[in-house]
Each structure stands twice: as structure tokens, then as C-alpha cells.
Short mmCIF file of C-alpha atoms in Angstrom, two decimals:
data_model
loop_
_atom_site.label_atom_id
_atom_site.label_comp_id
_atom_site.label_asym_id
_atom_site.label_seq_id
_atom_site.Cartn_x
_atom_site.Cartn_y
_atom_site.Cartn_z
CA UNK X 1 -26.91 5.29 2.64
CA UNK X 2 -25.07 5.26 6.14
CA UNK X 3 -21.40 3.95 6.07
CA UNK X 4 -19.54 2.26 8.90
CA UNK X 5 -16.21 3.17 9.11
CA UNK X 6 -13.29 1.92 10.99
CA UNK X 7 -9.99 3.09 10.98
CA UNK X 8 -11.82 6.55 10.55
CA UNK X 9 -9.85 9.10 12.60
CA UNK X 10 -6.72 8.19 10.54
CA UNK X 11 -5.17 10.30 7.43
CA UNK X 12 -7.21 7.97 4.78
CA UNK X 13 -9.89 7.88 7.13
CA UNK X 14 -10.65 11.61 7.51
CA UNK X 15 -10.78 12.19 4.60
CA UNK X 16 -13.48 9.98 3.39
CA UNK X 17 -15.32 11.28 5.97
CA UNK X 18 -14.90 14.21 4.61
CA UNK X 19 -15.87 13.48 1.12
CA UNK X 20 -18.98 11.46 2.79
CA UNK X 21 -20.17 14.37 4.91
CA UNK X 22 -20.01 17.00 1.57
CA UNK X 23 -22.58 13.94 0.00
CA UNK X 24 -24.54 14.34 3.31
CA UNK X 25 -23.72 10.66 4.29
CA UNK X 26 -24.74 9.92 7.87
CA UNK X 27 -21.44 7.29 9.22
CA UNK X 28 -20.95 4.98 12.22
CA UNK X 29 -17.80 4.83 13.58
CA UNK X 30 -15.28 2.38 15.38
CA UNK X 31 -12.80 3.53 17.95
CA UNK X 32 -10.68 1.62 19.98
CA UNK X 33 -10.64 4.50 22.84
CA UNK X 34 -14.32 4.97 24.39
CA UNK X 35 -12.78 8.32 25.18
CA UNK X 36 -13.76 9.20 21.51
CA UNK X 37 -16.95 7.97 21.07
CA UNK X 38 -19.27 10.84 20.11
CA UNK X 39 -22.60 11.24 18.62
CA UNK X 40 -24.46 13.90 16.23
CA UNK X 41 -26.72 13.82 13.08
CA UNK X 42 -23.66 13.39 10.87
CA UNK X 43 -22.05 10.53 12.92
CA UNK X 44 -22.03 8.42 15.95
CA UNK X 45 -19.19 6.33 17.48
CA UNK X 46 -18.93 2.45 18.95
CA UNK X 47 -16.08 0.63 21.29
CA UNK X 48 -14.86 -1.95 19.76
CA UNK X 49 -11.43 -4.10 21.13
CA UNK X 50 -10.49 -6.32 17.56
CA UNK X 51 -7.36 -7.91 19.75
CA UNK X 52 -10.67 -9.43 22.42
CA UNK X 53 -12.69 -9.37 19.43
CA UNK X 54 -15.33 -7.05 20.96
CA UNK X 55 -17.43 -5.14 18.88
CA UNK X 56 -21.16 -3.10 20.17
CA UNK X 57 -23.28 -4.46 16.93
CA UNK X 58 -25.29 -1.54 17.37
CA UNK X 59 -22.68 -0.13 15.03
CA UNK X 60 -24.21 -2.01 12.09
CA UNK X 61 -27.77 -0.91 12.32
CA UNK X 62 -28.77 0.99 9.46
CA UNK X 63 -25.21 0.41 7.67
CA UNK X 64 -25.47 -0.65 4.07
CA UNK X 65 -21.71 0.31 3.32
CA UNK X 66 -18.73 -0.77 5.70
CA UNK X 67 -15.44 0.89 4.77
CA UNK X 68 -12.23 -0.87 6.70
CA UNK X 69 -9.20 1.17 6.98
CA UNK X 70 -8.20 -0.46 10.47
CA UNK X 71 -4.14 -1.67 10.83
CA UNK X 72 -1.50 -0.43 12.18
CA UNK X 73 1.41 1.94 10.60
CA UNK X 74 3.70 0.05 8.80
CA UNK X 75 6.03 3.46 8.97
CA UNK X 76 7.65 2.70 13.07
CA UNK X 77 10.77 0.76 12.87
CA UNK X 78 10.17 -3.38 12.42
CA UNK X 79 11.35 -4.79 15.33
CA UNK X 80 9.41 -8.44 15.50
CA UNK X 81 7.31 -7.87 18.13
CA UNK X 82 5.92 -4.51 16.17
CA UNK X 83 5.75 -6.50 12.54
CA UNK X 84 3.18 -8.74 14.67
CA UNK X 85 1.11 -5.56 15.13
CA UNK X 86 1.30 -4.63 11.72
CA UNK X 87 -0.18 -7.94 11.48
CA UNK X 88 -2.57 -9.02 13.93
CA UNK X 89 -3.93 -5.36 13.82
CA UNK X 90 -5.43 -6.08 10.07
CA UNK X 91 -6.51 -9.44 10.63
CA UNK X 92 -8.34 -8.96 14.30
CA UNK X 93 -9.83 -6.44 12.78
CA UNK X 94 -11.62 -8.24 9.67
CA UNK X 95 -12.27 -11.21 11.93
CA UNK X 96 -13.62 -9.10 14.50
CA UNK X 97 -16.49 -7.06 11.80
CA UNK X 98 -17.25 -10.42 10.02
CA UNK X 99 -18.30 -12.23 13.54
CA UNK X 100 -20.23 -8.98 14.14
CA UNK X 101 -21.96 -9.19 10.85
CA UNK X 102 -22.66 -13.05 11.62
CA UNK X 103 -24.36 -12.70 14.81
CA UNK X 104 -26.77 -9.43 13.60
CA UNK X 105 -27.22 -10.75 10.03
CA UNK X 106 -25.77 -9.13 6.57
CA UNK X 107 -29.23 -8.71 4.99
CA UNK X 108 -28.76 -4.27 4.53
CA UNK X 109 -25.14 -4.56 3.32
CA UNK X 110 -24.80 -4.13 0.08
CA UNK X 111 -21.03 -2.75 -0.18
CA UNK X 112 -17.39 -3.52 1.89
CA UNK X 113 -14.80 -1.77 0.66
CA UNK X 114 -11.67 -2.64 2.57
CA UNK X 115 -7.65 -1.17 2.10
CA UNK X 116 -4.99 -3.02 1.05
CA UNK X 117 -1.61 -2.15 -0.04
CA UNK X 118 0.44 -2.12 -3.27
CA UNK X 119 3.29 -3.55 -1.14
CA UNK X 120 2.28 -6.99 -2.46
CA UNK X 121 3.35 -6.33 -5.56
CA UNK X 122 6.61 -7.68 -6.08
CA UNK X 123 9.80 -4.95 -6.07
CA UNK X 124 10.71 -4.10 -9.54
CA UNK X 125 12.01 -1.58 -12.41
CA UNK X 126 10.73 -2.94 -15.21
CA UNK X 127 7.28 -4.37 -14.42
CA UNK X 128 3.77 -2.45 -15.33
CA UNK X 129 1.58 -4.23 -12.36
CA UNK X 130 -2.39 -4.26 -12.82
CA UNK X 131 -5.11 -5.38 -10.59
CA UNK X 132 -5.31 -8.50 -11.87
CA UNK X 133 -1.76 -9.66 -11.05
CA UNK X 134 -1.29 -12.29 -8.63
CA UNK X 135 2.42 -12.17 -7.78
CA UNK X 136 3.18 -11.30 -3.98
CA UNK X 137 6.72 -9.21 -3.49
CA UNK X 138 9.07 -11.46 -1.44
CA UNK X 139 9.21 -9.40 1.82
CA UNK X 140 7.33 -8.69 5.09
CA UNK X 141 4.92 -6.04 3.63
CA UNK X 142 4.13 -8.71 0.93
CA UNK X 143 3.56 -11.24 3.26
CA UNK X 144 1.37 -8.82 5.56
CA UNK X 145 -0.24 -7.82 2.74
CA UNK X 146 -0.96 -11.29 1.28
CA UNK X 147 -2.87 -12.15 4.42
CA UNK X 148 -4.52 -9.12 4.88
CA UNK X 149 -6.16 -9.73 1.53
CA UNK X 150 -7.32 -13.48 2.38
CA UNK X 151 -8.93 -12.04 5.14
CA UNK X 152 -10.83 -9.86 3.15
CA UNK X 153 -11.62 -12.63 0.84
CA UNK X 154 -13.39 -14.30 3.82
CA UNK X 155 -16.05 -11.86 3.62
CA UNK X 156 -17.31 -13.24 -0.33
CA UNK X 157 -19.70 -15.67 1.52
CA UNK X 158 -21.65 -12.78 2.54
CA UNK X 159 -24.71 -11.85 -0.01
CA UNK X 160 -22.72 -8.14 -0.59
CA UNK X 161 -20.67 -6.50 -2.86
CA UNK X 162 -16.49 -7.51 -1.52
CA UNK X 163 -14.04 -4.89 -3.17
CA UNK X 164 -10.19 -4.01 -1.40
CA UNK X 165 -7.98 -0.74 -3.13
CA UNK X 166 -4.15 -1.92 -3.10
CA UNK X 167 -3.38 2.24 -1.75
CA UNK X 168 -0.37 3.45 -2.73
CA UNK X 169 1.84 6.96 -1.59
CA UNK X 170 -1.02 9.13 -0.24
CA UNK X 171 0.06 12.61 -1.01
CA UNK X 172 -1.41 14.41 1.58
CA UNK X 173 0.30 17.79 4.10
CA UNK X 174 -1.83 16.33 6.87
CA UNK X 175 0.07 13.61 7.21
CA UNK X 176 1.76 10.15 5.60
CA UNK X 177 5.53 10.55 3.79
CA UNK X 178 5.08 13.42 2.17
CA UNK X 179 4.99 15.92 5.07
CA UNK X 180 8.31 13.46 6.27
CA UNK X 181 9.55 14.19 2.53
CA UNK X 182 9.58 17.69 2.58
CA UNK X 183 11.23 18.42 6.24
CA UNK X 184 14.72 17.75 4.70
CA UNK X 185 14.13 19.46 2.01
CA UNK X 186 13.25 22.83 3.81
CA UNK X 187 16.57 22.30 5.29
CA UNK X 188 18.70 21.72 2.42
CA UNK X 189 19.28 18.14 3.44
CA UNK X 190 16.72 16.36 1.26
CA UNK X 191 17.70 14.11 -1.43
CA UNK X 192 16.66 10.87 -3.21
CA UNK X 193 17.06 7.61 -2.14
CA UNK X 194 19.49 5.36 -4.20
CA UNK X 195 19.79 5.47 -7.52
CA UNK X 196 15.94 7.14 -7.48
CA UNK X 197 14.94 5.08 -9.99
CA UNK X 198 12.69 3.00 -7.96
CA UNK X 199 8.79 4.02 -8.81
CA UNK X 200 6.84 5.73 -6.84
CA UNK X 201 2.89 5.57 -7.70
CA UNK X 202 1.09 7.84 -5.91
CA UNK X 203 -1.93 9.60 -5.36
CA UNK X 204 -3.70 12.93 -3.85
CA UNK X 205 -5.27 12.29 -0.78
CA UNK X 206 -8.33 13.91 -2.06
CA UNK X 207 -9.00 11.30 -4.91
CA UNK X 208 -8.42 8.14 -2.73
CA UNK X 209 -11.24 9.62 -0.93
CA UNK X 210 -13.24 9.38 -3.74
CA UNK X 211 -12.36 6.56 -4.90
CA UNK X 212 -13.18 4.60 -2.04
CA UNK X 213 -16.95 6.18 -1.95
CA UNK X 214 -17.29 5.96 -6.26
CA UNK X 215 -16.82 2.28 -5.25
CA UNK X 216 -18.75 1.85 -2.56
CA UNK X 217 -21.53 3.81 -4.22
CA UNK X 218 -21.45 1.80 -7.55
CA UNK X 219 -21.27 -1.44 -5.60
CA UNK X 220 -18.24 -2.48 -7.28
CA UNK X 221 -16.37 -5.68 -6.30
CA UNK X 222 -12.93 -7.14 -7.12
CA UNK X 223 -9.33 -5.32 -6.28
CA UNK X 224 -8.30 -1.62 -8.02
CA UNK X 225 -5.45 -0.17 -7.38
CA UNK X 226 -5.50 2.89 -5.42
CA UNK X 227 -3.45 5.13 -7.42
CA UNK X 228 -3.24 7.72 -9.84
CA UNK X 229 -2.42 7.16 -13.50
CA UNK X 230 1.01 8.47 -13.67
CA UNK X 231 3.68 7.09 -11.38
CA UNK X 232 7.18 8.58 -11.01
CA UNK X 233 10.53 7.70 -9.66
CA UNK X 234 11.62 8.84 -6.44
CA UNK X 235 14.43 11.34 -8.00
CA UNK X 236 11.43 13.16 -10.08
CA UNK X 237 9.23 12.87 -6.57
CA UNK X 238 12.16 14.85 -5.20
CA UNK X 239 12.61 17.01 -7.43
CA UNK X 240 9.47 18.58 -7.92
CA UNK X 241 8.69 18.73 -4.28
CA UNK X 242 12.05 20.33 -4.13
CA UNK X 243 10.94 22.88 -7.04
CA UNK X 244 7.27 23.50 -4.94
CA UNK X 245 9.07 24.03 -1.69
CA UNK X 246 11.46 26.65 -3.45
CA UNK X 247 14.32 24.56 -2.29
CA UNK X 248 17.51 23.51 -4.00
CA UNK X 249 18.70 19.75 -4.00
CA UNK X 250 22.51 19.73 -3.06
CA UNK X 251 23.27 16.67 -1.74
CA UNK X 252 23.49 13.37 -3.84
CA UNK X 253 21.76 10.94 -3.24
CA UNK X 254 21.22 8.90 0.03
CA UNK X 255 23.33 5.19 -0.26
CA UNK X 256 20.52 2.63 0.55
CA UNK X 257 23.17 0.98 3.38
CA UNK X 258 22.74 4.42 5.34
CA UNK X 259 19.47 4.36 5.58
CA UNK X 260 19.30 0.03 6.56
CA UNK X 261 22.21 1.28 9.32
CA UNK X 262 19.16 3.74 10.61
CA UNK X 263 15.93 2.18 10.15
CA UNK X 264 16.60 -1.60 9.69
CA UNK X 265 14.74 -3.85 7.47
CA UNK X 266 11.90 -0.82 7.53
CA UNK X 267 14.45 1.35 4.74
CA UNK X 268 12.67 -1.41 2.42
CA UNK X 269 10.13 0.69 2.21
CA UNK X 270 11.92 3.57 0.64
CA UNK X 271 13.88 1.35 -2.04
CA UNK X 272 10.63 -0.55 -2.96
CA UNK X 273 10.40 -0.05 -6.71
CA UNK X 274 6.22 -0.72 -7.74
CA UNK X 275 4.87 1.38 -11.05
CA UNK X 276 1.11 0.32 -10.78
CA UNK X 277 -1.59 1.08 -13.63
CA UNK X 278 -4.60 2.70 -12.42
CA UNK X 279 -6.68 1.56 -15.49
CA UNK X 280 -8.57 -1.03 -13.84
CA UNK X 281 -10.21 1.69 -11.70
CA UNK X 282 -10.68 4.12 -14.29
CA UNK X 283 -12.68 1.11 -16.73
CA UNK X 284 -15.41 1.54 -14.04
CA UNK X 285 -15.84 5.13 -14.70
CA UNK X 286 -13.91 6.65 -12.23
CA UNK X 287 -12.61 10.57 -12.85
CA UNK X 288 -8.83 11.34 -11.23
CA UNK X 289 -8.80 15.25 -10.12
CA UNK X 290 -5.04 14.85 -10.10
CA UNK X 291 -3.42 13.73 -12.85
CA UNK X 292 0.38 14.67 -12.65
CA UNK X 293 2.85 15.24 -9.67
CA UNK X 294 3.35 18.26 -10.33
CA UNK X 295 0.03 19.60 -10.15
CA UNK X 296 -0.96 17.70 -7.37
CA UNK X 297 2.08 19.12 -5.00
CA UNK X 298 1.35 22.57 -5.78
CA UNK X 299 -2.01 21.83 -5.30
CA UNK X 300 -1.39 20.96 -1.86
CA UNK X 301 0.87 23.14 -0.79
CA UNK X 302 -1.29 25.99 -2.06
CA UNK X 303 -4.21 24.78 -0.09
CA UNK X 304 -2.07 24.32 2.76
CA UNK X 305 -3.63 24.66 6.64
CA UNK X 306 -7.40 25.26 4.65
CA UNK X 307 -7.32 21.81 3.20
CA UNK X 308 -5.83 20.43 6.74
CA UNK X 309 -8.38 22.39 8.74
CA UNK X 310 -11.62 21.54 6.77
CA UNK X 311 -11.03 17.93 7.29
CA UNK X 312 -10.07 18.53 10.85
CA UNK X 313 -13.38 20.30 10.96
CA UNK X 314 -15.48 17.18 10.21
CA UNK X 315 -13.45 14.72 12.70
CA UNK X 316 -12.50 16.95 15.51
CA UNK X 317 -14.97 15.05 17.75
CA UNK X 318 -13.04 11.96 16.88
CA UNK X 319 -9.98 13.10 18.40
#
């Protein structure tokens, strides 16, 4: 198997190349920057420019897995000119691999595995949300995440295996909220947001990985939800990364108008209430390492710089 990854010198990214290198996967890469186009045994880089829709095909030779991470942070502030980044950056980029894959032929593929987000589920307390629900939360991230998700729909005419992981909070020290989480904290500042009863599901870095190669390597099609099987609110969040970190909580908790006065329509994000099931996932087979919050903070804050600096090991040509 060789996997073509784009997207792959991000926080999900490195980390599945990670997980693909321990498997001794040999992976193609896309980068934006010809400045980081390397090659080795392990892995070999290709320009590509989604926004001119320029892509070297050489990228897919050999590739029966293609693995899309590519888009733009939906974590700078929304101004409309950035939410069309958010935007375009997703969709250029599926439009860009499927005219590749049109013009060299699809015959080898037999798996795409592309992200999504759980943001299209719509914002609520109450509400247990599985795979197969086909709701879509009235706000930009829904709506960004509605099309990103017809684009990857686009790709079922090919003769391969289409399957997209709605990712939720990637817990990770490397990067993502949590690291943004715990910075407060450390300085007695940190608190909830709210009333912290909005859910947070999450999951450890380290099984998203996974995930996205048990899937690929199965062949699997259809949507899972990228998370693990025990959501929490954002007051137990904060608390037990509070309790890891050694750190009291003093300070109630943050009024929701605050945070809109700071970071505009963005502080969405951090009132969002979405408790997802993970079952769909875990029908196929699929094993979580990390069950629980708790064990998965102290996890990573044990590990620390090691975890950060083995995956850095495997992508340090990337960046």
C-alpha cells in the first residue's frame, strides 16, 4: 500500500504519518510550498496550487489510498474574506485531486478517506447525534461543512471505496485547543465557557490516527464520526485538565458576550454544544486506546515533548 496524503504536515496530518510509517507505509505527499518538497524511501513530496487547480499527477502513481486533510483553520477570527478561505480551501482542494484522478485514471485506488467536521451537526444539549444523521447546524461551520461533504460525495462515481470522519476536539500537546486550553490554566486564569454544559466530544490525537488508516485499510465507505466514545461538557474538560496541570480553577465562568466582544462570530465555536456517538465506527471493528478524559490528558501530558518529538521526527523534512 502507498498513501497520498494532503494536508500532511498539519497536526492530524503528522500524525497519520506517523502511525503509517510504524506500519512501514511508503506516502506521497502534497505541499503547497515547493520549498518542502522532499524525497526518501518513506516519502516523497509534489507541488500542487488547489486555488489554480494545479496538481504534478506523478503524485498518484503507485497510490491505492488517498487521505485528504487539506482546508484551512477554522480557529483565526471570521472576518468574510477569511470564512471564504475556510471555504474555497476545502473545496479547491477536492476539485483539484478528483480532476487529477480523471486525467491519470482511478484504476489502483481502492480507498479515499477524506475529513470532515462534527460542526454540521446541529448545536444542542439534549441530542445523541450518530453518523447517520442528516441534520446540518444552522451556522457558518455547518454550512462549510455541508459543502465540504458534497464535495466529497463527488468522488462516489469513481470505482473506489468513498469514506469522510466528521473529527471532533483533537486532544493533542502538539497543537489544536488543547495546548490553547491549558495556557490559562497554568496561569490561574482558565475557566469554562458559559454555563459549561455545552458537550465537548473529543478524541486523542493518537486514535484519530488510527482511525483514519483502520479505515483506509479495511476499505470502508460511508461517514463515522471521528470521536471517542465518551464525550464531556466543557466544565468537566476544564476541570480535569485543571486537575492534570496541578492547577486550581478560581474564576467563574467566562459570560459567552465576553468572548463574542473578543473573537466575533468565531466564540461560536466555543459555545457549540455536539455529544456525538462513536458507535458507528466501533460496529466496524475499530479498538479506541483512549477511552475516558481523564486518562487521555494524563496520558498526554505524561508523554509530553517524547510524543511531540517522535512525530516531529517522521515530518521534519516537511517543514
Amino acid at each position: 500500500m502507498k498513501v497520498l496524503i494532503t494536508g500532511a504536515t498539519g497536526l492530524v496530518g503528522k500524525a497519520i504519518v506517523k502511525e503509517l510509517h510504524s506500519k512501514g507505509v511508503q506516502i506521497n505527499y502534497l505541499t503547497t510550498s515547493r520549498e518542502k518538497i522532499a524525497h526518501s524511501e518513506d516519502y516523497q513530496g509534489f507541488y500542487w496550487n488547489p486555488a489554480k487547480r494545479e496538481i504534478d499527477e506523478n503524485c498518484f502513481t503507485d497510490v491505492s489510498v488517498i487521505i485528504n486533510l487539506a482546508g484551512a483553520s477554522i480557529s483565526k477570527k471570521w472576518t468574510e474574506s477569511y470564512k471564504k478561505i475556510v471555504l474555497n480551501s476545502r473545496i479547491d482542494s477536492l476539485k483539484t485531486l478528483k480532476m487529477g484522478l480523471e486525467k491519470v485514471g482511478s484504476e489502483e485506488i481502492d480507498s479515499f478517506v477524506s475529513a470532515s467536521a462534527i460542526g454540521i451537526y446541529p448545536n444542542s444539549l439534549s441530542t445523541y447525534y450518530t453518523n447517520d444523521v442528516n441534520e446540518v447546524d444552522d451556522s457558518f461551520l455547518g454550512e462549510v461543512v455541508k459543502a465540504w461533504e458534497d464535495e466529497i460525495a463527488t468522488f462516489e462515481v469513481f470505482d473506489f471505496k468513498v469514506a469522510k470522519i466528521r473529527i471532533g476536539l483533537v486532544l493533542s500537546t502538539e497543537g489544536g485547543a488543547l495546548p490553547k486550553m491549558a495556557q490559562p490554566i497554568k496561569y490561574y486564569v482558565g475557566a469554562a465557557f458559559g454555563s459549561g454544559e455545552q458537550w465537548q466530544s473529543w478524541i486523542h490525537i493518537e486514535d484519530l490516527a488510527r482511525m483514519f488508516v483502520f479505515i483506509a485499510s479495511n476499505n470502508l465507505s460511508g461517514t463515522y464520526n471521528g470521536v471517542a466514545p465518551n464525550p464531556v461538557t466543557n466544565n468537566k474538560l476544564t476541570m480535569e485538565l485543571a486537575k492534570v496541570l496541578g492547577k486550581p480553577l478560581i474564576l467563574p465562568n467566562v459570560p459567552e458576550f465576553m468572548m463574542k466582544m473578543i473573537l466575533g462570530e468565531m466564540a461560536y465555536l466555543l459555545f457549540a454544544s455536539q455529544r456525538v456517538s462513536s458507535k458507528g465506527i466501533e460496529e466496524q471493528g475499530f479498538t479506541f486506546k483512549y477511552l475516558n478524559i481523564c486518562k487521555s490528558l494524563e496520558a498526554l501530558y505524561q508523554k509530553g515533548s517524547d510524543e511531540e518529538n517522535s512525530i516531529s521526527t517522521y515530518t521534519k523534512e516537511y517543514v
